[in-house]
Coordinates of C-alpha atoms in Angstrom, one line a residue:
M20 CA 24.8 -44.2 30.2
F21 CA 23.3 -41.7 32.5
S22 CA 25.5 -40.5 35.2
V23 CA 24.7 -40.1 39.0
H24 CA 23.7 -36.2 38.5
S25 CA 21.5 -37.2 35.6
I26 CA 19.5 -39.7 37.2
Q27 CA 19.1 -37.5 40.5
N28 CA 18.1 -34.4 38.9
S29 CA 15.1 -36.8 36.7
T30 CA 14.0 -38.2 39.9
M31 CA 13.6 -34.6 41.7
Q32 CA 12.1 -33.2 38.3
S33 CA 9.3 -36.5 38.6
F34 CA 8.9 -35.7 42.2
G35 CA 8.2 -32.2 42.0
N36 CA 5.8 -32.8 39.0
K37 CA 3.4 -35.3 41.1
V38 CA 3.6 -32.8 44.1
R39 CA 2.7 -29.7 41.9
N40 CA -0.2 -31.9 40.1
M41 CA -1.6 -33.0 43.6
T42 CA -1.3 -29.4 44.4
H43 CA -3.3 -28.2 41.6
L44 CA -6.0 -31.7 41.5
G45 CA -8.8 -29.7 43.7
Q46 CA -8.4 -26.2 41.9
P47 CA -10.8 -24.9 39.3
S48 CA -9.5 -24.8 35.5
I49 CA -9.6 -21.5 33.7
E50 CA -9.6 -21.0 30.3
I51 CA -9.0 -17.2 28.5
K52 CA -10.0 -17.2 24.9
L53 CA -9.6 -14.0 23.0
N54 CA -12.1 -13.1 20.3
N55 CA -10.5 -12.0 17.5
S56 CA -13.1 -12.2 14.6
S57 CA -13.7 -9.1 14.7
Y58 CA -9.8 -8.3 13.4
G59 CA -10.5 -11.0 10.8
V60 CA -7.6 -13.3 11.6
H61 CA -7.5 -16.7 13.1
S62 CA -7.3 -17.4 17.1
N63 CA -3.9 -19.4 17.0
Y64 CA -2.7 -16.2 15.0
V65 CA -0.5 -13.5 17.3
V66 CA -2.8 -10.7 17.0
S67 CA -1.1 -7.3 17.6
Y68 CA -3.4 -4.5 19.7
S69 CA -2.6 -0.8 19.3
T70 CA -3.6 2.3 21.3
M71 CA -7.8 2.3 21.5
D72 CA -8.0 -1.0 20.2
T73 CA -10.5 -3.5 21.5
I74 CA -9.7 -6.8 23.4
E75 CA -12.6 -9.1 23.6
G76 CA -12.6 -12.5 25.2
T77 CA -14.1 -15.1 27.1
V78 CA -13.1 -16.6 30.7
S79 CA -14.0 -19.8 31.2
I80 CA -14.2 -21.7 34.6
T81 CA -14.7 -25.6 35.7
A82 CA -14.5 -27.1 38.9
N83 CA -14.4 -30.9 39.3
H84 CA -16.2 -30.9 42.7
D85 CA -18.4 -28.5 44.2
T86 CA -16.1 -25.6 45.4
R87 CA -16.8 -22.2 47.4
F88 CA -15.5 -18.9 46.1
E89 CA -16.0 -15.5 47.1
E90 CA -15.0 -13.3 44.0
V91 CA -13.5 -13.5 40.5
E92 CA -11.4 -10.6 39.1
I93 CA -10.5 -10.1 35.4
A94 CA -8.1 -7.6 34.3
F95 CA -5.8 -6.5 31.6
M96 CA -2.2 -5.6 33.0
G97 CA 0.8 -4.5 31.7
T98 CA 4.2 -5.0 33.9
A99 CA 7.8 -4.3 33.4
Q100 CA 10.2 -6.5 34.7
V101 CA 14.0 -5.6 35.0
Y102 CA 17.2 -7.3 36.9
V103 CA 20.6 -5.6 37.0
D104 CA 24.0 -7.5 37.5
R105 CA 26.8 -6.2 39.2
L106 CA 30.5 -7.1 40.2
T107 CA 30.5 -7.9 44.0
T108 CA 33.8 -7.9 46.6
T109 CA 32.5 -11.5 47.4
P110 CA 31.8 -14.3 44.6
S111 CA 29.3 -16.3 47.0
M112 CA 26.8 -13.2 46.8
S113 CA 24.8 -12.1 44.1
G114 CA 24.9 -8.2 42.9
R115 CA 21.7 -8.4 41.3
T116 CA 18.8 -6.0 42.0
E117 CA 15.5 -6.7 40.8
A118 CA 12.4 -4.4 39.5
N119 CA 8.8 -5.0 39.0
H120 CA 6.6 -2.2 38.2
R121 CA 3.0 -2.5 37.1
F122 CA 2.3 0.3 34.9
L123 CA -1.4 -0.8 33.8
T124 CA -4.3 -2.6 35.7
L125 CA -7.9 -2.3 34.1
K126 CA -10.3 -4.4 35.6
Q127 CA -13.4 -5.9 34.3
P128 CA -16.9 -5.1 36.3
I129 CA -19.0 -8.2 36.7
A130 CA -22.3 -8.5 37.9
D131 CA -24.0 -10.7 40.5
S132 CA -26.2 -12.1 37.9
Q133 CA -23.2 -13.4 36.3
L134 CA -22.1 -15.0 39.2
P135 CA -23.9 -18.2 40.9
T136 CA -25.5 -17.8 44.2
P137 CA -24.7 -19.2 46.3
R138 CA -21.3 -18.6 45.2
V139 CA -20.4 -22.1 44.6
L140 CA -18.7 -23.7 41.5
E141 CA -20.8 -26.9 40.6
S142 CA -19.0 -29.6 39.8
G143 CA -18.4 -30.6 36.0
R144 CA -20.0 -27.4 35.0
T145 CA -18.4 -25.0 33.2
Y146 CA -19.4 -21.0 33.6
E147 CA -18.5 -18.7 30.9
L148 CA -17.8 -14.8 31.7
P149 CA -17.1 -12.6 28.7
F150 CA -14.7 -9.4 29.0
T151 CA -14.0 -6.2 26.9
F152 CA -11.1 -3.4 27.5
T153 CA -9.5 -0.7 25.6
V154 CA -5.7 -0.3 25.1
P155 CA -5.3 3.2 26.5
A156 CA -3.7 6.2 24.7
Q157 CA -2.2 7.4 28.1
L158 CA -1.2 5.9 31.2
L159 CA -3.1 7.4 34.6
P160 CA -0.5 9.5 36.4
R161 CA 0.0 7.8 39.6
S162 CA 1.5 4.9 37.1
C163 CA 4.4 7.6 37.3
P164 CA 4.5 8.2 41.2
H165 CA 8.2 9.0 41.7
G166 CA 9.7 12.7 41.2
V167 CA 10.7 13.8 37.8
N168 CA 13.4 15.9 36.5
N169 CA 10.6 17.9 33.8
D170 CA 7.4 17.5 32.3
S171 CA 8.9 16.1 29.1
V172 CA 10.3 13.4 31.4
R173 CA 7.1 12.6 32.8
D174 CA 4.9 12.6 29.4
S175 CA 7.3 9.9 28.1
H176 CA 6.5 8.0 31.4
L177 CA 2.9 7.9 30.6
Q178 CA 3.1 7.1 27.0
L179 CA 2.4 2.8 26.8
P180 CA 5.4 1.3 26.2
P181 CA 5.2 -1.4 23.6
S182 CA 5.8 -5.6 24.7
M183 CA 9.2 -6.0 25.0
G184 CA 11.4 -9.2 25.3
D185 CA 9.0 -11.8 25.3
P186 CA 10.8 -14.4 22.5
E187 CA 7.0 -16.1 22.2
L188 CA 5.2 -12.4 21.2
A189 CA 8.2 -10.5 19.7
G190 CA 7.5 -10.0 16.0
H191 CA 5.0 -9.1 13.2
G192 CA 1.8 -10.3 12.4
G193 CA 2.5 -14.1 12.6
S194 CA 5.9 -14.2 12.3
L195 CA 8.5 -13.9 15.2
L196 CA 11.4 -11.9 14.9
D197 CA 14.1 -11.1 17.7
D198 CA 13.3 -7.5 18.9
L199 CA 16.7 -6.7 20.0
A200 CA 16.1 -6.9 23.9
P201 CA 18.3 -8.2 26.3
E202 CA 16.9 -11.1 28.8
M203 CA 17.5 -8.2 32.1
S204 CA 14.5 -6.0 30.6
K205 CA 10.9 -7.3 29.8
I206 CA 7.5 -5.6 29.4
V207 CA 4.5 -7.7 29.2
Y208 CA 0.9 -7.6 28.8
G209 CA -1.9 -10.1 29.3
I210 CA -5.2 -10.5 30.3
K211 CA -5.2 -12.1 34.4
V212 CA -7.8 -14.1 36.1
R213 CA -7.9 -14.4 40.1
L214 CA -9.9 -17.0 41.8
T215 CA -10.5 -16.0 45.7
Q216 CA -11.8 -18.0 48.5
L217 CA -13.0 -16.8 52.1
R218 CA -11.0 -18.1 54.8
E219 CA -12.6 -19.7 57.5
T220 CA -10.3 -18.9 60.0
D221 CA -9.6 -15.4 60.1
N222 CA -12.4 -14.3 57.4
S223 CA -9.3 -13.3 54.8
L224 CA -9.5 -13.5 50.9
S225 CA -6.8 -15.9 49.6
L226 CA -5.9 -17.1 46.0
L227 CA -7.9 -20.1 45.2
A228 CA -6.9 -20.3 41.4
S229 CA -5.4 -17.7 38.8
Q230 CA -4.4 -17.5 35.1
F231 CA -2.7 -15.3 32.5
K232 CA -3.0 -15.2 29.1
K233 CA -0.5 -12.9 27.2
V234 CA -1.0 -10.4 24.4
R235 CA 0.8 -8.3 22.4
V236 CA 1.0 -4.6 22.1
K237 CA 2.0 -2.2 19.7
P238 CA 0.8 1.4 20.6
A239 CA 1.3 4.1 18.9
H240 CA 4.2 6.8 19.3
E241 CA 3.9 9.6 17.4
E242 CA 7.3 11.4 16.3
Q243 CA 9.0 13.7 19.3
P244 CA 10.9 16.8 18.4
P245 CA 14.8 16.4 17.6
I246 CA 16.6 15.7 21.2
N247 CA 18.5 18.1 22.3
F248 CA 22.1 16.9 23.7
D249 CA 25.6 18.0 24.8
P250 CA 27.9 17.6 22.0
S251 CA 30.5 17.1 24.6
N252 CA 29.3 13.8 26.1
G253 CA 30.3 11.7 23.0
E254 CA 27.0 10.1 23.0
Y255 CA 26.5 11.4 19.5
R256 CA 28.3 13.2 16.8
L257 CA 26.9 15.6 14.3
R258 CA 30.1 16.9 13.2
M259 CA 33.6 15.8 12.4
E260 CA 37.0 17.5 11.5
K261 CA 39.5 15.6 10.5
N262 CA 43.1 16.4 8.8
V263 CA 43.9 15.1 5.6
K264 CA 47.7 13.8 5.1
K265 CA 49.6 12.8 2.3
G266 CA 50.7 9.7 4.1
L267 CA 52.4 8.6 7.1
F268 CA 55.3 11.4 8.5
K269 CA 54.3 13.6 5.4
G270 CA 52.5 16.9 5.3
K271 CA 48.9 17.8 5.6
L272 CA 47.0 18.3 2.4
G273 CA 43.8 20.1 4.8
T274 CA 40.8 19.5 6.5
L275 CA 37.9 17.4 5.8
T276 CA 34.8 18.5 7.7
A277 CA 31.4 16.0 7.7
Q278 CA 28.3 17.0 9.0
S279 CA 25.0 15.3 9.1
A280 CA 21.5 16.2 11.4
Q281 CA 18.7 14.1 12.8
P282 CA 16.3 12.6 10.0
K283 CA 13.1 12.6 9.6
A284 CA 11.6 9.3 12.3
L285 CA 11.0 6.0 10.6
M286 CA 7.3 5.2 11.0
I287 CA 6.2 1.8 11.8
P288 CA 3.0 1.1 10.2
G289 CA 0.1 0.6 12.8
A290 CA -1.0 -2.8 14.2
R291 CA -2.7 -5.5 12.1
T292 CA -1.7 -3.9 9.0
T293 CA -1.3 -5.2 5.4
N294 CA 1.3 -2.6 4.4
D295 CA 4.3 -4.1 3.5
S296 CA 6.1 -1.5 2.0
P297 CA 9.6 -0.9 3.5
I298 CA 10.2 1.1 6.8
A299 CA 12.4 3.8 5.4
T300 CA 13.7 7.6 5.9
K301 CA 16.6 9.5 4.2
A302 CA 19.5 11.3 6.0
K303 CA 21.4 14.2 4.4
I304 CA 25.7 14.2 4.5
V305 CA 27.4 17.5 3.9
L306 CA 31.1 17.6 3.4
R307 CA 33.3 20.4 3.4
F308 CA 37.4 20.2 2.4
D309 CA 39.5 23.2 3.2
P310 CA 42.9 22.6 1.2
K311 CA 46.2 24.1 2.6
E312 CA 47.0 25.1 -0.9
E313 CA 45.2 26.1 -4.1
T314 CA 46.8 23.5 -5.7
I315 CA 45.7 21.1 -3.5
L316 CA 42.7 18.7 -4.7
P317 CA 39.8 16.9 -2.5
P318 CA 39.9 13.4 -1.6
R319 CA 38.2 11.0 -3.8
L320 CA 34.9 9.9 -2.3
S321 CA 35.0 6.0 -2.0
T322 CA 32.2 4.2 -0.2
L323 CA 29.7 5.1 2.5
S324 CA 28.6 2.2 5.2
S325 CA 25.2 2.9 7.7
K326 CA 24.5 0.9 10.9
I327 CA 21.7 1.4 13.0
R328 CA 23.0 1.1 16.7
V329 CA 19.9 -0.2 19.3
S330 CA 20.5 0.8 22.7
T331 CA 17.7 -0.5 25.2
Y332 CA 18.3 1.0 28.9
Y333 CA 17.1 -0.7 31.5
A334 CA 17.3 0.5 35.9
S335 CA 16.0 -1.3 38.9
A336 CA 15.3 1.8 40.4
P337 CA 12.8 4.5 38.4
R338 CA 14.5 6.9 36.3
H339 CA 14.2 10.4 37.0
D340 CA 15.6 12.0 33.6
I341 CA 16.6 10.6 30.2
P342 CA 19.5 7.9 30.3
T343 CA 22.4 8.3 28.7
R344 CA 25.5 6.0 28.9
S345 CA 27.7 8.6 30.2
A346 CA 25.7 8.2 33.7
L347 CA 26.3 4.4 33.9
G348 CA 29.8 4.5 35.8
F349 CA 28.1 6.8 38.8
D350 CA 24.3 4.8 38.8
L351 CA 24.8 0.7 39.6
T352 CA 21.5 0.5 39.3
Q353 CA 21.5 1.2 35.6
G354 CA 22.6 -1.3 32.9
V355 CA 22.9 -0.6 28.9
Y356 CA 22.5 -3.1 26.1
Q357 CA 23.3 -2.2 22.6
E358 CA 23.5 -4.1 19.1
N359 CA 24.4 -2.6 16.1
V360 CA 22.5 -3.7 13.0
T361 CA 24.1 -3.2 9.5
L362 CA 22.2 -1.2 6.9
S363 CA 23.6 -0.6 4.1
S364 CA 27.2 0.0 1.9
L365 CA 26.8 2.3 -0.9
C366 CA 29.4 3.6 -3.9
I367 CA 29.4 7.1 -3.7
A368 CA 32.6 7.2 -6.0
S369 CA 30.1 9.5 -8.5
A370 CA 29.3 12.4 -6.4
S371 CA 31.1 15.4 -7.3
W372 CA 33.1 18.2 -5.4
V373 CA 31.6 21.4 -6.0
K374 CA 35.0 24.2 -5.7
H375 CA 33.8 27.7 -4.2
A376 CA 35.9 30.7 -5.1
S377 CA 37.0 32.9 -1.9
C378 CA 35.4 36.0 -3.0
A379 CA 32.1 34.0 -3.2
S380 CA 30.7 34.2 0.5
P381 CA 27.9 31.8 0.4
Q382 CA 24.2 33.4 1.9
P383 CA 22.1 30.4 2.2
D384 CA 19.3 32.2 4.1
D385 CA 18.4 35.3 6.6
N386 CA 19.5 33.1 9.6
Y387 CA 23.0 32.2 8.1
V388 CA 26.1 34.4 9.3
V389 CA 28.1 35.0 6.6
R390 CA 31.9 35.1 7.6
R391 CA 34.3 36.3 5.2
D392 CA 37.6 35.6 4.0
S393 CA 39.7 37.9 6.0
G394 CA 38.2 37.1 9.4
M395 CA 38.5 33.3 9.2
S396 CA 42.0 32.7 9.8
G397 CA 41.4 34.2 13.7
L398 CA 38.5 31.7 14.2
S399 CA 38.2 28.2 15.3
A400 CA 35.4 25.6 14.8
T401 CA 34.2 26.9 18.7
S402 CA 33.7 30.3 17.4
Y403 CA 30.4 29.4 15.4
T404 CA 27.1 28.8 17.4
E405 CA 25.0 25.1 16.7
N406 CA 22.5 27.7 15.2
E407 CA 25.2 29.0 12.5
K408 CA 26.3 25.5 12.1
H409 CA 23.0 24.0 11.4
S410 CA 22.0 27.1 9.1
A411 CA 24.9 26.6 6.9
F412 CA 24.3 22.6 6.7
T413 CA 20.7 23.4 5.6
A414 CA 22.3 25.6 3.0
G415 CA 24.5 23.1 1.7
I416 CA 27.9 25.1 2.4
L417 CA 29.3 24.1 6.1
T418 CA 31.2 26.4 8.3
A419 CA 35.0 26.5 7.9
S420 CA 37.5 24.3 10.0
P421 CA 39.8 26.0 11.9
N422 CA 42.7 25.8 9.6
Y423 CA 40.6 27.3 7.2
K424 CA 43.0 30.5 6.0
G425 CA 41.1 31.6 3.4
G426 CA 40.6 31.1 -0.7
A427 CA 38.9 28.2 -2.1
F428 CA 37.1 25.0 -0.7
Y429 CA 34.9 22.2 -1.9
T430 CA 31.7 21.0 -1.0
A431 CA 29.6 17.9 -1.4
A432 CA 26.3 16.6 -0.5
I433 CA 25.0 13.0 -0.3
H434 CA 21.4 11.4 0.3
V435 CA 21.9 8.3 2.3
P436 CA 19.0 5.8 1.9
V437 CA 17.8 4.3 5.4
T438 CA 15.7 1.5 5.3
L439 CA 15.3 -0.9 8.4
P440 CA 15.8 -4.6 7.8
T441 CA 12.9 -7.1 7.5
N442 CA 15.0 -10.2 9.6
K443 CA 14.3 -8.0 13.1
N444 CA 11.5 -6.3 15.0
F445 CA 11.6 -2.8 15.4
L446 CA 10.0 -1.1 18.6
P447 CA 9.4 2.5 18.6
T448 CA 11.6 5.2 20.9
F449 CA 10.6 5.3 24.0
H450 CA 11.4 6.2 27.5
S451 CA 9.4 4.4 30.8
C452 CA 9.8 4.4 34.2
L453 CA 12.3 1.8 34.1
I454 CA 13.0 1.0 30.4
S455 CA 14.1 2.9 27.3
R456 CA 15.1 2.2 23.9
V457 CA 16.6 4.8 21.9
Y458 CA 18.6 4.6 18.2
A459 CA 21.6 6.2 16.6
L460 CA 22.3 5.8 12.9
S461 CA 26.0 5.5 12.4
L462 CA 27.7 6.9 9.3
H463 CA 30.9 6.0 7.7
V464 CA 32.2 8.0 4.7
A465 CA 35.7 6.6 3.4
A466 CA 37.7 8.5 0.9
K467 CA 41.3 8.7 -0.2
T468 CA 43.9 11.3 -1.2
P469 CA 45.4 11.3 -4.6
S470 CA 48.5 9.8 -2.8
G471 CA 46.5 6.8 -1.8
S472 CA 46.2 7.7 1.6
N473 CA 42.7 7.4 3.7
A474 CA 40.6 10.2 4.7
N475 CA 37.7 9.0 6.5
V476 CA 35.4 10.4 8.8
Y477 CA 32.5 8.7 11.4
L478 CA 29.2 10.3 12.3
K479 CA 26.6 9.2 15.3
V480 CA 23.3 10.5 14.4
P481 CA 20.1 10.1 16.7
V482 CA 17.2 8.5 14.8
Q483 CA 14.0 8.0 16.2
I484 CA 11.5 5.1 15.5
A485 CA 7.6 5.8 15.6
A486 CA 4.6 4.0 15.1
E487 CA 1.2 4.3 13.7
G488 CA -2.0 3.7 15.1
S489 CA -3.9 0.5 13.7
E490 CA -7.4 1.7 11.6
M491 CA -9.4 0.4 13.9
G492 CA -8.1 2.0 16.9
N493 CA -7.7 5.1 14.9
E494 CA -12.0 4.9 14.2
N495 CA -12.5 4.5 17.8
A496 CA -10.3 7.4 19.0
R497 CA -12.1 9.6 16.5
A498 CA -15.4 8.1 17.9
R499 CA -14.3 9.0 21.2
S500 CA -12.4 12.3 20.7
A501 CA -15.4 14.2 22.8
E502 CA -14.3 12.4 25.7
V503 CA -10.6 12.3 25.6
R504 CA -9.8 16.3 24.4
G505 CA -7.3 17.4 26.5
A506 CA -7.8 14.8 28.9
R507 CA -5.5 12.9 31.3
E508 CA -7.7 12.0 34.0
A509 CA -9.0 8.4 34.7
D510 CA -12.5 9.3 33.6
A511 CA -12.0 10.7 30.1
I512 CA -9.1 8.2 29.3
F513 CA -10.1 5.2 30.4
S514 CA -13.6 3.9 30.8
P515 CA -15.9 3.6 33.9
R516 CA -14.8 -0.1 34.4
S517 CA -10.9 1.2 34.7
V518 CA -9.7 1.3 38.0
A519 CA -6.1 2.6 39.6
P520 CA -2.8 0.2 39.3
P521 CA -2.6 -0.5 43.0
S522 CA -6.0 -2.5 42.7
L523 CA -4.5 -5.7 42.2
P524 CA -1.2 -6.8 43.4
P525 CA 2.1 -6.6 41.4
F526 CA 1.8 -9.5 38.8
S527 CA 5.0 -11.9 38.6
Q528 CA 5.2 -14.6 36.2
G529 CA 4.8 -18.3 37.8
Q530 CA 3.6 -17.2 40.9
D531 CA 0.5 -15.6 42.6
E532 CA 0.6 -13.2 45.1
A533 CA -2.6 -12.8 46.3
D534 CA -1.6 -11.6 50.0
L535 CA 1.3 -9.5 48.8
P536 CA 0.7 -6.0 49.4
P537 CA 0.4 -3.7 46.0
P538 CA 3.2 -1.8 45.8
D539 CA 4.2 0.6 42.5
Y540 CA 7.5 -1.0 42.4
V541 CA 8.7 -4.6 44.2
Q542 CA 12.3 -4.3 44.4
V543 CA 14.5 -7.2 45.4
A544 CA 18.4 -7.3 46.3
G545 CA 20.7 -10.1 46.0
Q546 CA 18.6 -12.8 44.4
V547 CA 19.2 -14.9 42.0
G548 CA 17.7 -14.1 39.0
R549 CA 15.9 -16.0 35.5
R550 CA 18.3 -18.2 33.3
G551 CA 18.9 -17.8 29.8
Q552 CA 20.3 -14.9 30.0
R553 CA 22.1 -14.4 26.0
E554 CA 26.0 -14.7 26.2
G555 CA 27.4 -11.6 26.1
Q556 CA 24.7 -9.2 27.2
R557 CA 25.2 -8.5 30.9
V558 CA 26.6 -5.2 31.5
S559 CA 28.4 -5.4 35.0
I560 CA 29.5 -1.9 36.4
T561 CA 32.4 -1.2 39.0
A562 CA 32.1 1.9 40.9

């Protein structure tokens, strides 16, 4: 039994379909076919294109009656789409802001000889136009027109971002996997075809028909230098000191210190690779226990659990710096979605402590500053520079805690294997004008004192995910190395057929915008956004 509400919805939907069919009845049909035979895959296979890969295909146009047209445009486009929700004082008003950034537009030149003369599509005849595009290694400088705080941020914004947030394309090869992106952020690549017609009334161009076919892009991303961050903002924690007690309301046994460093980047294999080996790296944790008395033994190590925290930053206004969580409260145009993915839980009971006598002053390398026992009593943890702490970590003997009064102490080192699970699609670390993806490694070391009390430490270590290029893309890059050496200009990076992004209007799914001006950013405030947002993923920020 149907309710009145359901019948009304069904009637309105049927009426809308009839109107839509009548509207498109006289339009020519456009079909976009990709030629993936050179990649050795089936046409229905979801192909991943990487940096310097070639995208080839054919556009077929068929009209059901003689139709006059003016131009045919074929373009390879990349667009970032973002919306940010925030609380408003009036429930009836939306606090949503949206932004669309078209950062890439490559146009296919079409010779007049490929088009009919006069410009009329004959009824029932199919016209085929081939296209060829090369995925660029870098964006044009005009793709990032806003001001940034330094050159490194601009360089990051000019790197090609990966496809993100589209469940139809997210994944590896033919498998669709969650790429851990929220509904509020999306990066879409595709081939767009526009067929325009000349209005007789005012001699202006109007859109006759259009078609868009999505493609998956997984560009190569090199490993970047370790990030430089402020230890006081709480974004990461490379070192933690914890007072170890005998029990609740009991005396102190000593101080447990744990320290780690940013590990080598996790490397994603190139697009269309047959390498199924795990994506892995290795982290290192160095421990130090400073007992309150010589007779006190260090806590017994128990387990080490690891997680990777996936953070996606998105904004409805272009970023001038690398986004941080601490800036969210001051920037209402920015949001973040974070998700933790469990990696492993290891038993580290076999890890052994090494006792160091007070007279054994460690001298790991020339850069390590030796602090003797007689001077330790007046030093705090802040007395050590970050270089000294890092040198001590590299040597395997951490700098002393503020409670260290001299005498014997204990050290231990743990190597942590980090392997990404295969049921998720991990994207490389990147920063674009509107969207960023960063990762952090959460490490939890559990230990117990001889009296049975807990002595646990937690670390949050930044980690990068990089991506290799495809074999064909690397070959194309080597073949064109003479052209792109030291280049960031359009004639050195892109093929001669490419033009600047403003040549086409910004792409918006489900809409034709032939008459809109081509700004770099299109911001819309107070509009109702897309539906289907994951529960619990919306980030609302109040001032």
